[in-house]
Amino acid sequence: MAYQYNRPAAYLPDPEQGPFVVPMYALSLPAHWEEPLLRLHHGGMTDGQAERRRRVPTAAVNQLMRATAPDIVTVDSTARFGSENPWLYCQDAYPAAVTNLYIATWLKSLPRDADDPEITALLMNCFRDLDTAALSWRPGKVDLLEQELSPGGTALPAPHVYRLLPDVLAERIARQAPYEHDGRQLSFRQVAGRTGARGQGSGGAELMSNLIEYVPRRRGGGDGKPSYYAATLRVTVRTVPFSPVPRVHVAAGVRRFVTGKVYMPYGKGVSAYLLPDDSLVNDGPRPQRFAVAMLEWKNGTTDWRQGGAEGMLARISALDALPSPDRLVKEADHWIHGRDGIRIAIGHQAAMGRHTIGSGLMPSERRRLIEWAERAIAPEFVPVPKLERSAYARPPKKQLKKLPSMPKDMEKKDPEVLAVRVDERERNAAHNARILRARLAEALEGEGLTAVVLHQTDAIRDQMIAAAETGLGLAGHRRVQGPDTWVWEAEDLTVRLQAQPLGRLGAPLGGDSVPRRGQEHDKAIEERRTDVARALAVLREAVPGVRLAFVELDGLDAFRHAKRRSDPKHAIRLGCADAGLVTQFIRPPDPDVETDEAIADAGLRAAAAWSDGLRQTGVRLVPQHTLGDALIPANLNQVAFHLVERRLDGPTGKQQFTPIAVLIRPGAKCVLGKSADMHEWVSYPELLKSLTGRVEGRKSSAEQSALTAAFVKKTLAQLRSTPTLVLAHAQDVRKRWPWLRNDGLERDRLGLDGGPTQRIGLYGKQLRVVRIADGSRDETAECWAEAEELSPELKGQQRGGIASGLWRPGVRGDSDRVFYSTTGKSGTQTKLTNDDAKLTPHTNASGKNAYRPTVNSWNPALLELTVACLQPGDDAEAWAAFVHQQRFTEDYRAGREGLALPLILHLARLADAYALPHEIEDALDPESQAKVMSDYSPSGQLTFDFELGDGGDE
């Protein structure tokens, strides 16, 4: 079905309803508290530390209230003072004694060392000066539509609106009659609000349904172990560039819960959803919402965050009502139905491994649930108009020919008809191979492609060889075949694969002993990095021109939990980069799957790995637009800016901040790139390799922003004389380029350095800028394609679909510069239908059972394309169509349905994999290299059976 409309789950205030003002109680911190609280907070700090912490933090006490007083809404993670800046809101005044208990607990947490006698005296003086008993909740009315406008005409809701408007709407959704479909009801409760973000970064409000239990049937009969999950709804306030009206977004999803033992990721919290029969705090009201407490594992012990003998939970006497963390993580589902006066469910994370229940919802069920929820927010809020297809609806030009599918029952087909189809398939495959070989030869500047396959199994080695031969149409050009070397010589390209066992280079870091965090882990990375670099340097002596390594290595599942620091992947990539190679990894065949199925799966993954590896050489099959030179200038440069970052909790334990740009230049033989410390453009693989091993000193936010601005200015100056389109992904770059925020954008004006915006013409008469924003943090609304209106005779049967295309919004008064791009159904979802349901039983239009809780569901997200800067006479919709078409690149298997981002932004983001900060003086020590050279056999074949550092193991 060719859907003509896409329906976003976004809602506008109805102007006919007038102001939206609600009564609420608020608690503010008196203005005269600021100075003594700052003095207390800075106690024990150096002057430099105090200078960096100019506000009093409330994040810890906010989290405490989220766990024990979920009905309180906290607005800010840092304290603001004065009656005009409320900190806490509530529907009803919270008991004064309990409020004072939280305030006292908070004050005690502010100093770094509460046991220091000087700090103790400071704390007592602070208590005396503040008079905490004078605090009180004040009744009042709150304007939930309060806002201003940015210079660019974008709505600027007041900071409290982002928290309170979703909270009020979520409360109305929870109050209405349960959601019901096909005989099953789901009742929803609010979840205590997230802490830590304020204003437009707020996570809004969340609702969660009652528990859903799924009992799978075993293959041999009988019931399996129950799995638990719940439906979720998120309500957020968001804005759209150049629109004077804010939106409310409603998103639907699934939360899965842990059964059995909980995997505790180091240094990161695991959410526990609590519903006690009574308040966890003496004299507190019975909570109406799910509370959320955090469990964390540090230094070998599991504890409640804000817990422990000296923690906040102990100070408010809440620990007595909670089970022991050690027992809870061993028996996560022991309290899931209620025990000892409390129900507790532990949220499942992807890092914990596979869950029986699949993720996500399919379009029809998503539509049913959201349309149920939207009834509660009327009449104050009405759905935005449906998105309509753009006039520029054509896909990009085809460069590759489609391969006709072969029927499964080939023996039953007419031989002549089958022969015609086989012939067409072979001719199209040969055509495609010639195109891809030509592009690869261009990227390699006429040299052949030489790659090494470092394998652990013969199956992956064979599949990689088959992928190379099939992907480039080399079957008739094989000149050398094994045992370790394969060579193909076509007219336009020579390809050589050198296959070697990975051996001990792929062993876990530390061998039998997982390296400890810090110096031990750093040393293990250094030893493996050096070994890999030496081995591949020797290989390059024997096989000149090697530029790409395919490495068969166990995936993340093999290095989960306590083994996370034994993963050698990052050390191998560092060593390969030291030796001048880019890398692509592939997992071994799944040992738990039948042999034929495992080999078939390995073949698909090998084909994908081969294609992904080639793209790291800079090869380009850029989508060719259909818009003509009158709308899009010929010889157009595409440049994408991206921030490559690593934090201290990254894979190497070091940090990095490197602004980069990626360039697709007409006439250039390959994709180009540069980083902020480069003067000229280099090939894409050189850019990738340059990102490894950098260890940079900590830069402040201001320093990072200044570095980004200078880099953008310099890059634009280099491209000033040619038609150039700049693409920037808002969520990736705007924190250091604030102009890219919704409230920073101005039509046809560019902002850098935090100063005033300037006309785009000052940066070049041929420059255009398009900003991309995706659906992360609900920034763009969820959506579904629909063909019929909501009508009584179709109750419960309205269907949602998936539609690819460029879409025009229809909100009256909005700018004509914002468009939305969607992709089609994922190729991995061949067995799913849009009607599949997970929350309730469902029978599809064919009368078949469509209840499938165990499958992973997927919906295309709206990708927002803001055509921010144009030249006079440009057509904004045509430029949006150009960017939309750049999502469909035929050499990507997923790209045929559409990449998550336009190609150049996709390539820029892939550079993150090479951000592996790790210092080492000399990765290729000459003396050690000479020893390695002696490991060659007389035949010139390389063995990778090297002596590793202590603890090395096969």
CSV table of N, CA, C and O in Angstrom, one decimal, residues 365-451:
chain,number,residue,atom,x,y,z
A,365,GLU,N,-0.5,-1.6,16.9
A,365,GLU,CA,-0.6,-1.6,18.3
A,365,GLU,C,-0.2,-0.3,18.9
A,365,GLU,O,-0.8,0.3,19.8
A,366,ARG,N,0.9,0.3,18.4
A,366,ARG,CA,1.3,1.6,18.8
A,366,ARG,C,0.2,2.6,18.6
A,366,ARG,O,0.0,3.5,19.4
A,367,ARG,N,-0.4,2.5,17.4
A,367,ARG,CA,-1.5,3.5,17.1
A,367,ARG,C,-2.7,3.3,18.1
A,367,ARG,O,-3.2,4.3,18.6
A,368,ARG,N,-3.1,2.1,18.4
A,368,ARG,CA,-4.2,1.9,19.3
A,368,ARG,C,-3.9,2.5,20.7
A,368,ARG,O,-4.8,3.1,21.3
A,369,LEU,N,-2.7,2.2,21.2
A,369,LEU,CA,-2.4,2.7,22.5
A,369,LEU,C,-2.3,4.2,22.6
A,369,LEU,O,-2.8,4.8,23.5
A,370,ILE,N,-1.6,4.8,21.6
A,370,ILE,CA,-1.5,6.2,21.7
A,370,ILE,C,-2.8,6.9,21.4
A,370,ILE,O,-3.1,8.0,22.1
A,371,GLU,N,-3.7,6.4,20.6
A,371,GLU,CA,-5.0,7.0,20.4
A,371,GLU,C,-5.9,6.9,21.6
A,371,GLU,O,-6.7,7.7,21.9
A,372,TRP,N,-5.7,5.8,22.4
A,372,TRP,CA,-6.3,5.7,23.7
A,372,TRP,C,-5.8,6.8,24.6
A,372,TRP,O,-6.6,7.5,25.3
A,373,ALA,N,-4.5,7.0,24.7
A,373,ALA,CA,-3.9,8.0,25.6
A,373,ALA,C,-4.3,9.4,25.2
A,373,ALA,O,-4.6,10.3,26.1
A,374,GLU,N,-4.4,9.7,23.9
A,374,GLU,CA,-4.7,11.1,23.5
A,374,GLU,C,-6.1,11.6,23.8
A,374,GLU,O,-6.3,12.8,23.9
A,375,ARG,N,-7.0,10.6,24.1
A,375,ARG,CA,-8.3,11.1,24.5
A,375,ARG,C,-8.3,11.8,25.8
A,375,ARG,O,-9.1,12.7,26.1
A,376,ALA,N,-7.3,11.5,26.7
A,376,ALA,CA,-7.2,12.2,28.0
A,376,ALA,C,-6.6,13.6,27.9
A,376,ALA,O,-6.8,14.3,28.9
A,377,ILE,N,-5.9,13.9,26.9
A,377,ILE,CA,-5.3,15.3,26.8
A,377,ILE,C,-6.2,16.3,26.0
A,377,ILE,O,-5.8,17.4,25.9
A,378,ALA,N,-7.3,15.8,25.5
A,378,ALA,CA,-8.2,16.7,24.8
A,378,ALA,C,-9.1,17.3,25.9
A,378,ALA,O,-9.3,16.7,27.0
A,379,PRO,N,-9.7,18.5,25.7
A,379,PRO,CA,-9.7,19.3,24.5
A,379,PRO,C,-8.5,20.3,24.4
A,379,PRO,O,-8.4,21.0,23.4
A,380,GLU,N,-7.7,20.4,25.5
A,380,GLU,CA,-6.7,21.4,25.5
A,380,GLU,C,-5.7,21.2,24.4
A,380,GLU,O,-5.0,22.1,23.9
A,381,PHE,N,-5.5,19.9,24.0
A,381,PHE,CA,-4.5,19.6,23.0
A,381,PHE,C,-5.1,18.7,21.9
A,381,PHE,O,-5.9,17.8,22.1
A,382,VAL,N,-4.7,19.1,20.6
A,382,VAL,CA,-5.3,18.4,19.5
A,382,VAL,C,-4.1,17.9,18.6
A,382,VAL,O,-3.0,18.4,18.6
A,383,PRO,N,-4.4,16.8,17.9
A,383,PRO,CA,-3.3,16.2,17.1
A,383,PRO,C,-2.8,17.2,16.0
A,383,PRO,O,-3.6,18.0,15.5
A,384,VAL,N,-1.5,17.2,15.7
A,384,VAL,CA,-1.0,18.0,14.6
A,384,VAL,C,-1.6,17.4,13.3
A,384,VAL,O,-2.0,16.3,13.2
A,385,PRO,N,-1.7,18.3,12.3
A,385,PRO,CA,-2.2,17.7,11.0
A,385,PRO,C,-1.3,16.6,10.5
A,385,PRO,O,-0.1,16.6,10.8
A,386,LYS,N,-1.9,15.7,9.7
A,386,LYS,CA,-1.1,14.6,9.2
A,386,LYS,C,0.0,15.2,8.2
A,386,LYS,O,-0.2,16.2,7.6
A,387,LEU,N,1.1,14.5,8.2
A,387,LEU,CA,2.2,14.8,7.2
A,387,LEU,C,1.8,14.3,5.9
A,387,LEU,O,1.3,13.2,5.7
A,388,GLU,N,2.0,15.2,4.9
A,388,GLU,CA,1.7,14.8,3.5
A,388,GLU,C,3.0,14.6,2.7
A,388,GLU,O,4.0,15.2,3.0
A,389,ARG,N,2.8,13.7,1.7
A,389,ARG,CA,4.0,13.4,0.9
A,389,ARG,C,4.5,14.6,0.1
A,389,ARG,O,3.7,15.4,-0.3
A,390,SER,N,5.8,14.7,0.0
A,390,SER,CA,6.4,15.8,-0.7
A,390,SER,C,6.2,15.6,-2.2
A,390,SER,O,6.0,14.5,-2.7
A,391,ALA,N,6.2,16.8,-2.9
A,391,ALA,CA,6.1,16.7,-4.4
A,391,ALA,C,7.3,16.1,-5.0
A,391,ALA,O,7.2,15.6,-6.1
A,392,TYR,N,8.4,16.1,-4.3
A,392,TYR,CA,9.6,15.5,-4.8
A,392,TYR,C,9.7,14.1,-4.2
A,392,TYR,O,10.5,13.9,-3.2
A,393,ALA,N,8.9,13.2,-4.7
A,393,ALA,CA,8.8,11.9,-4.1
A,393,ALA,C,9.7,10.8,-4.7
A,393,ALA,O,9.7,9.7,-4.1
A,394,ARG,N,10.4,11.1,-5.8
A,394,ARG,CA,11.1,10.0,-6.4
A,394,ARG,C,12.3,9.6,-5.6
A,394,ARG,O,13.0,10.4,-4.9
A,395,PRO,N,12.7,8.3,-5.6
A,395,PRO,CA,13.9,7.9,-5.0
A,395,PRO,C,15.1,8.3,-5.8
A,395,PRO,O,15.0,8.7,-7.0
A,396,PRO,N,16.3,8.1,-5.3
A,396,PRO,CA,17.5,8.5,-6.1
A,396,PRO,C,17.6,7.5,-7.3
A,396,PRO,O,17.0,6.5,-7.4
A,397,LYS,N,18.5,8.0,-8.3
A,397,LYS,CA,18.7,7.1,-9.5
A,397,LYS,C,19.3,5.8,-9.1
A,397,LYS,O,20.2,5.7,-8.2
A,398,LYS,N,18.9,4.8,-9.8
A,398,LYS,CA,19.5,3.5,-9.6
A,398,LYS,C,20.8,3.4,-10.3
A,398,LYS,O,20.9,3.6,-11.5
A,399,GLN,N,21.8,2.9,-9.5
A,399,GLN,CA,23.1,2.7,-10.2
A,399,GLN,C,23.4,1.2,-10.3
A,399,GLN,O,24.2,0.8,-11.1
A,400,LEU,N,22.8,0.4,-9.4
A,400,LEU,CA,22.9,-1.0,-9.5
A,400,LEU,C,21.5,-1.6,-9.9
A,400,LEU,O,20.5,-1.0,-9.7
A,401,LYS,N,21.6,-2.7,-10.6
A,401,LYS,CA,20.4,-3.4,-11.1
A,401,LYS,C,19.9,-4.4,-10.0
A,401,LYS,O,20.7,-5.1,-9.4
A,402,LYS,N,18.5,-4.5,-9.9
A,402,LYS,CA,17.9,-5.4,-9.0
A,402,LYS,C,18.1,-6.9,-9.4
A,402,LYS,O,18.0,-7.2,-10.6
A,403,LEU,N,18.5,-7.7,-8.5
A,403,LEU,CA,18.7,-9.2,-8.9
A,403,LEU,C,17.3,-9.9,-8.7
A,403,LEU,O,16.7,-9.9,-7.6
A,404,PRO,N,16.8,-10.5,-9.8
A,404,PRO,CA,15.5,-11.2,-9.6
A,404,PRO,C,15.6,-12.3,-8.6
A,404,PRO,O,16.6,-13.0,-8.5
A,405,SER,N,14.6,-12.4,-7.8
A,405,SER,CA,14.6,-13.5,-6.7
A,405,SER,C,14.4,-14.8,-7.4
A,405,SER,O,13.7,-14.9,-8.4
A,406,MET,N,15.0,-15.8,-6.8
A,406,MET,CA,14.9,-17.2,-7.3
A,406,MET,C,13.8,-17.9,-6.5
A,406,MET,O,13.8,-17.9,-5.3
A,407,PRO,N,12.9,-18.6,-7.2
A,407,PRO,CA,11.8,-19.3,-6.4
A,407,PRO,C,12.4,-20.5,-5.6
A,407,PRO,O,13.4,-21.1,-6.0
A,408,LYS,N,11.7,-20.8,-4.5
A,408,LYS,CA,12.2,-21.8,-3.6
A,408,LYS,C,11.9,-23.2,-4.3
A,408,LYS,O,12.7,-24.1,-4.1
A,409,ASP,N,10.8,-23.3,-5.0
A,409,ASP,CA,10.5,-24.6,-5.6
A,409,ASP,C,10.9,-24.6,-7.1
A,409,ASP,O,10.1,-24.7,-8.0
A,410,MET,N,12.2,-24.4,-7.3
A,410,MET,CA,12.8,-24.3,-8.7
A,410,MET,C,12.5,-25.5,-9.5
A,410,MET,O,12.3,-25.3,-10.8
A,411,GLU,N,12.4,-26.7,-8.9
A,411,GLU,CA,12.2,-27.9,-9.7
A,411,GLU,C,10.8,-27.9,-10.4
A,411,GLU,O,10.6,-28.6,-11.3
A,412,LYS,N,9.9,-27.1,-9.8
A,412,LYS,CA,8.5,-27.1,-10.3
A,412,LYS,C,8.3,-26.0,-11.4
A,412,LYS,O,7.2,-26.0,-12.0
A,413,LYS,N,9.3,-25.2,-11.6
A,413,LYS,CA,9.1,-24.1,-12.6
A,413,LYS,C,9.5,-24.6,-14.0
A,413,LYS,O,10.2,-25.5,-14.2
A,414,ASP,N,8.9,-23.9,-15.0
A,414,ASP,CA,9.2,-24.1,-16.4
A,414,ASP,C,10.6,-23.8,-16.6
A,414,ASP,O,11.1,-22.8,-16.3
A,415,PRO,N,11.4,-24.8,-17.1
A,415,PRO,CA,12.8,-24.6,-17.3
A,415,PRO,C,13.2,-23.4,-18.2
A,415,PRO,O,14.2,-22.7,-17.9
A,416,GLU,N,12.4,-23.1,-19.2
A,416,GLU,CA,12.7,-22.0,-20.1
A,416,GLU,C,12.5,-20.7,-19.3
A,416,GLU,O,13.3,-19.7,-19.4
A,417,VAL,N,11.4,-20.6,-18.5
A,417,VAL,CA,11.2,-19.4,-17.7
A,417,VAL,C,12.3,-19.2,-16.7
A,417,VAL,O,12.8,-18.1,-16.4
A,418,LEU,N,12.6,-20.3,-16.1
A,418,LEU,CA,13.7,-20.3,-15.0
A,418,LEU,C,15.0,-19.9,-15.7
A,418,LEU,O,15.8,-19.1,-15.1
A,419,ALA,N,15.3,-20.4,-16.9
A,419,ALA,CA,16.6,-20.0,-17.5
A,419,ALA,C,16.7,-18.6,-17.8
A,419,ALA,O,17.7,-17.9,-17.7
A,420,VAL,N,15.5,-18.0,-18.2
A,420,VAL,CA,15.5,-16.5,-18.5
A,420,VAL,C,15.8,-15.7,-17.2
A,420,VAL,O,16.5,-14.8,-17.2
A,421,ARG,N,15.2,-16.2,-16.1
A,421,ARG,CA,15.4,-15.5,-14.8
A,421,ARG,C,16.8,-15.6,-14.4
A,421,ARG,O,17.4,-14.7,-13.9
A,422,VAL,N,17.4,-16.8,-14.5
A,422,VAL,CA,18.8,-17.0,-14.1
A,422,VAL,C,19.7,-16.2,-14.9
A,422,VAL,O,20.7,-15.6,-14.4
A,423,ASP,N,19.4,-16.1,-16.2
A,423,ASP,CA,20.3,-15.3,-17.1
A,423,ASP,C,20.2,-13.8,-16.7
A,423,ASP,O,21.2,-13.1,-16.7
A,424,GLU,N,19.0,-13.3,-16.4
A,424,GLU,CA,18.8,-11.9,-16.0
A,424,GLU,C,19.6,-11.7,-14.7
A,424,GLU,O,20.2,-10.6,-14.6
A,425,ARG,N,19.5,-12.6,-13.8
A,425,ARG,CA,20.2,-12.4,-12.5
A,425,ARG,C,21.7,-12.3,-12.7
A,425,ARG,O,22.3,-11.5,-12.1
A,426,GLU,N,22.2,-13.2,-13.6
A,426,GLU,CA,23.6,-13.2,-13.8
A,426,GLU,C,24.1,-12.0,-14.5
A,426,GLU,O,25.2,-11.4,-14.2
A,427,ARG,N,23.3,-11.5,-15.5
A,427,ARG,CA,23.7,-10.3,-16.2
A,427,ARG,C,23.7,-9.1,-15.2
A,427,ARG,O,24.6,-8.2,-15.3
A,428,ASN,N,22.6,-9.0,-14.4
A,428,ASN,CA,22.5,-7.9,-13.5
A,428,ASN,C,23.6,-7.9,-12.4
A,428,ASN,O,24.2,-6.9,-12.0
A,429,ALA,N,24.0,-9.1,-11.9
A,429,ALA,CA,25.0,-9.3,-11.0
A,429,ALA,C,26.4,-8.8,-11.6
A,429,ALA,O,27.2,-8.2,-10.9
A,430,ALA,N,26.6,-9.2,-12.8
A,430,ALA,CA,27.8,-8.8,-13.5
A,430,ALA,C,27.9,-7.3,-13.7
A,430,ALA,O,29.0,-6.7,-13.5
A,431,HIS,N,26.8,-6.7,-14.0
A,431,HIS,CA,26.7,-5.2,-14.1
A,431,HIS,C,27.1,-4.5,-12.8
A,431,HIS,O,27.9,-3.6,-12.8
A,432,ASN,N,26.4,-5.0,-11.7
A,432,ASN,CA,26.7,-4.4,-10.4
A,432,ASN,C,28.1,-4.6,-10.0
A,432,ASN,O,28.7,-3.7,-9.4
A,433,ALA,N,28.7,-5.8,-10.3
A,433,ALA,CA,30.1,-6.0,-9.9
A,433,ALA,C,31.0,-5.1,-10.6
A,433,ALA,O,32.0,-4.6,-10.0
A,434,ARG,N,30.8,-4.8,-11.9
A,434,ARG,CA,31.6,-3.9,-12.6
A,434,ARG,C,31.6,-2.5,-12.0
A,434,ARG,O,32.6,-1.8,-11.9
A,435,ILE,N,30.4,-2.0,-11.6
A,435,ILE,CA,30.2,-0.7,-11.0
A,435,ILE,C,31.0,-0.7,-9.7
A,435,ILE,O,31.8,0.3,-9.5
A,436,LEU,N,30.9,-1.7,-8.9
A,436,LEU,CA,31.5,-1.7,-7.6
A,436,LEU,C,33.0,-1.8,-7.7
A,436,LEU,O,33.8,-1.1,-7.0
A,437,ARG,N,33.5,-2.6,-8.7
A,437,ARG,CA,35.0,-2.7,-8.9
A,437,ARG,C,35.5,-1.4,-9.4
A,437,ARG,O,36.6,-0.9,-8.9
A,438,ALA,N,34.8,-0.7,-10.2
A,438,ALA,CA,35.2,0.6,-10.7
A,438,ALA,C,35.3,1.6,-9.6
A,438,ALA,O,36.3,2.4,-9.5
A,439,ARG,N,34.3,1.7,-8.7
A,439,ARG,CA,34.4,2.6,-7.6
A,439,ARG,C,35.5,2.3,-6.7
A,439,ARG,O,36.2,3.1,-6.1
A,440,LEU,N,35.8,1.0,-6.4
A,440,LEU,CA,36.8,0.6,-5.5
A,440,LEU,C,38.2,0.9,-6.1
A,440,LEU,O,39.1,1.4,-5.5
A,441,ALA,N,38.4,0.7,-7.4
A,441,ALA,CA,39.6,1.0,-8.1
A,441,ALA,C,39.9,2.5,-8.0
A,441,ALA,O,41.0,2.9,-7.8
A,442,GLU,N,38.8,3.3,-8.1
A,442,GLU,CA,39.0,4.8,-8.0
A,442,GLU,C,39.5,5.1,-6.6
A,442,GLU,O,40.4,5.9,-6.4
A,443,ALA,N,38.9,4.5,-5.6
A,443,ALA,CA,39.2,4.8,-4.2
A,443,ALA,C,40.7,4.4,-3.9
A,443,ALA,O,41.4,5.1,-3.1
A,444,LEU,N,41.1,3.3,-4.6
A,444,LEU,CA,42.5,2.8,-4.3
A,444,LEU,C,43.5,3.5,-5.3
A,444,LEU,O,44.7,3.1,-5.3
A,445,GLU,N,43.0,4.5,-6.1
A,445,GLU,CA,43.9,5.2,-7.0
A,445,GLU,C,44.6,4.2,-7.9
A,445,GLU,O,45.8,4.4,-8.2
A,446,GLY,N,43.9,3.3,-8.4
A,446,GLY,CA,44.5,2.4,-9.4
A,446,GLY,C,45.3,1.2,-8.8
A,446,GLY,O,45.7,0.3,-9.6
A,447,GLU,N,45.5,1.2,-7.5
A,447,GLU,CA,46.2,0.0,-6.9
A,447,GLU,C,45.2,-1.1,-6.7
A,447,GLU,O,44.0,-0.9,-6.6
A,448,GLY,N,45.7,-2.3,-6.5
A,448,GLY,CA,44.9,-3.4,-6.1
A,448,GLY,C,44.5,-3.3,-4.7
A,448,GLY,O,45.0,-2.6,-3.9
A,449,LEU,N,43.5,-4.2,-4.3
A,449,LEU,CA,43.1,-4.3,-2.9
A,449,LEU,C,43.7,-5.5,-2.3
A,449,LEU,O,43.6,-6.6,-2.8
A,450,THR,N,44.5,-5.3,-1.3
A,450,THR,CA,45.1,-6.4,-0.5
A,450,THR,C,44.6,-6.3,0.9
A,450,THR,O,44.7,-5.3,1.6
A,451,ALA,N,44.0,-7.4,1.3
A,451,ALA,CA,43.4,-7.5,2.7
A,451,ALA,C,43.8,-8.8,3.4
A,451,ALA,O,44.2,-9.8,2.7
